[in-house]
Amino acid sequence: MEFVALLLKLLTLISEACSNVEKLPVALISCGVVQAAVALSLAIFKAPGGIFLRHGKVPVYLYYGIDISVVIFGLFDASIGF
């Protein structure tokens, strides 16, 4: 499936879940899994560059810390949908 079509489908799912409580678990699970997968792939496959290379290790640790916290939040979001 094309990325834009998937994004539009997720946005439609979220907007429908705002008015219909029965669709809320599906929206929470799918969006949480997508959020965790994107953050995990960003942490694994995209190395930080630019300011991260010249200012010590603190920005790099902050970058990966934020990525890991987004993964945890996405998995928590998906688990709430169950």
PDB file of N, CA and C in Angstrom, residues 39-40 43 63-73:
ATOM      1  N   ALA A  39       9.308   5.084  14.826  1.00  0.00           N
ATOM      2  CA  ALA A  39      10.354   5.545  15.737  1.00  0.00           C
ATOM      3  C   ALA A  39      11.482   4.527  15.844  1.00  0.00           C
ATOM      4  N   LEU A  40      11.148   3.243  15.855  1.00  0.00           N
ATOM      5  CA  LEU A  40      12.174   2.211  15.926  1.00  0.00           C
ATOM      6  C   LEU A  40      13.010   2.170  14.657  1.00  0.00           C
ATOM      7  N   ALA A  43      15.391   5.080  14.730  1.00  0.00           N
ATOM      8  CA  ALA A  43      16.516   4.862  15.641  1.00  0.00           C
ATOM      9  C   ALA A  43      17.525   3.879  15.067  1.00  0.00           C
ATOM     10  N   TYR A  63      18.903  12.197  21.398  1.00  0.00           N
ATOM     11  CA  TYR A  63      18.229  11.741  20.173  1.00  0.00           C
ATOM     12  C   TYR A  63      17.705  10.318  20.337  1.00  0.00           C
ATOM     13  N   TYR A  64      18.588   9.416  20.763  1.00  0.00           N
ATOM     14  CA  TYR A  64      18.171   8.029  20.925  1.00  0.00           C
ATOM     15  C   TYR A  64      17.220   7.856  22.109  1.00  0.00           C
ATOM     16  N   GLY A  65      17.364   8.653  23.143  1.00  0.00           N
ATOM     17  CA  GLY A  65      16.438   8.599  24.272  1.00  0.00           C
ATOM     18  C   GLY A  65      15.033   8.995  23.873  1.00  0.00           C
ATOM     19  N   ILE A  66      14.925  10.041  23.065  1.00  0.00           N
ATOM     20  CA  ILE A  66      13.606  10.463  22.579  1.00  0.00           C
ATOM     21  C   ILE A  66      13.015   9.406  21.656  1.00  0.00           C
ATOM     22  N   ASP A  67      13.847   8.821  20.791  1.00  0.00           N
ATOM     23  CA  ASP A  67      13.353   7.760  19.905  1.00  0.00           C
ATOM     24  C   ASP A  67      12.824   6.569  20.707  1.00  0.00           C
ATOM     25  N   ILE A  68      13.563   6.160  21.716  1.00  0.00           N
ATOM     26  CA  ILE A  68      13.141   5.015  22.528  1.00  0.00           C
ATOM     27  C   ILE A  68      11.884   5.343  23.319  1.00  0.00           C
ATOM     28  N   SER A  69      11.785   6.584  23.812  1.00  0.00           N
ATOM     29  CA  SER A  69      10.571   6.953  24.552  1.00  0.00           C
ATOM     30  C   SER A  69       9.351   6.994  23.630  1.00  0.00           C
ATOM     31  N   VAL A  70       9.526   7.385  22.377  1.00  0.00           N
ATOM     32  CA  VAL A  70       8.409   7.362  21.424  1.00  0.00           C
ATOM     33  C   VAL A  70       8.006   5.923  21.103  1.00  0.00           C
ATOM     34  N   VAL A  71       8.975   5.014  21.016  1.00  0.00           N
ATOM     35  CA  VAL A  71       8.658   3.596  20.807  1.00  0.00           C
ATOM     36  C   VAL A  71       7.844   3.060  21.980  1.00  0.00           C
ATOM     37  N   ILE A  72       8.282   3.382  23.198  1.00  0.00           N
ATOM     38  CA  ILE A  72       7.557   2.920  24.389  1.00  0.00           C
ATOM     39  C   ILE A  72       6.152   3.510  24.425  1.00  0.00           C
ATOM     40  N   PHE A  73       6.032   4.796  24.101  1.00  0.00           N
ATOM     41  CA  PHE A  73       4.713   5.430  24.088  1.00  0.00           C
ATOM     42  C   PHE A  73       3.808   4.808  23.030  1.00  0.00           C
TER      43      PHE A  73
END
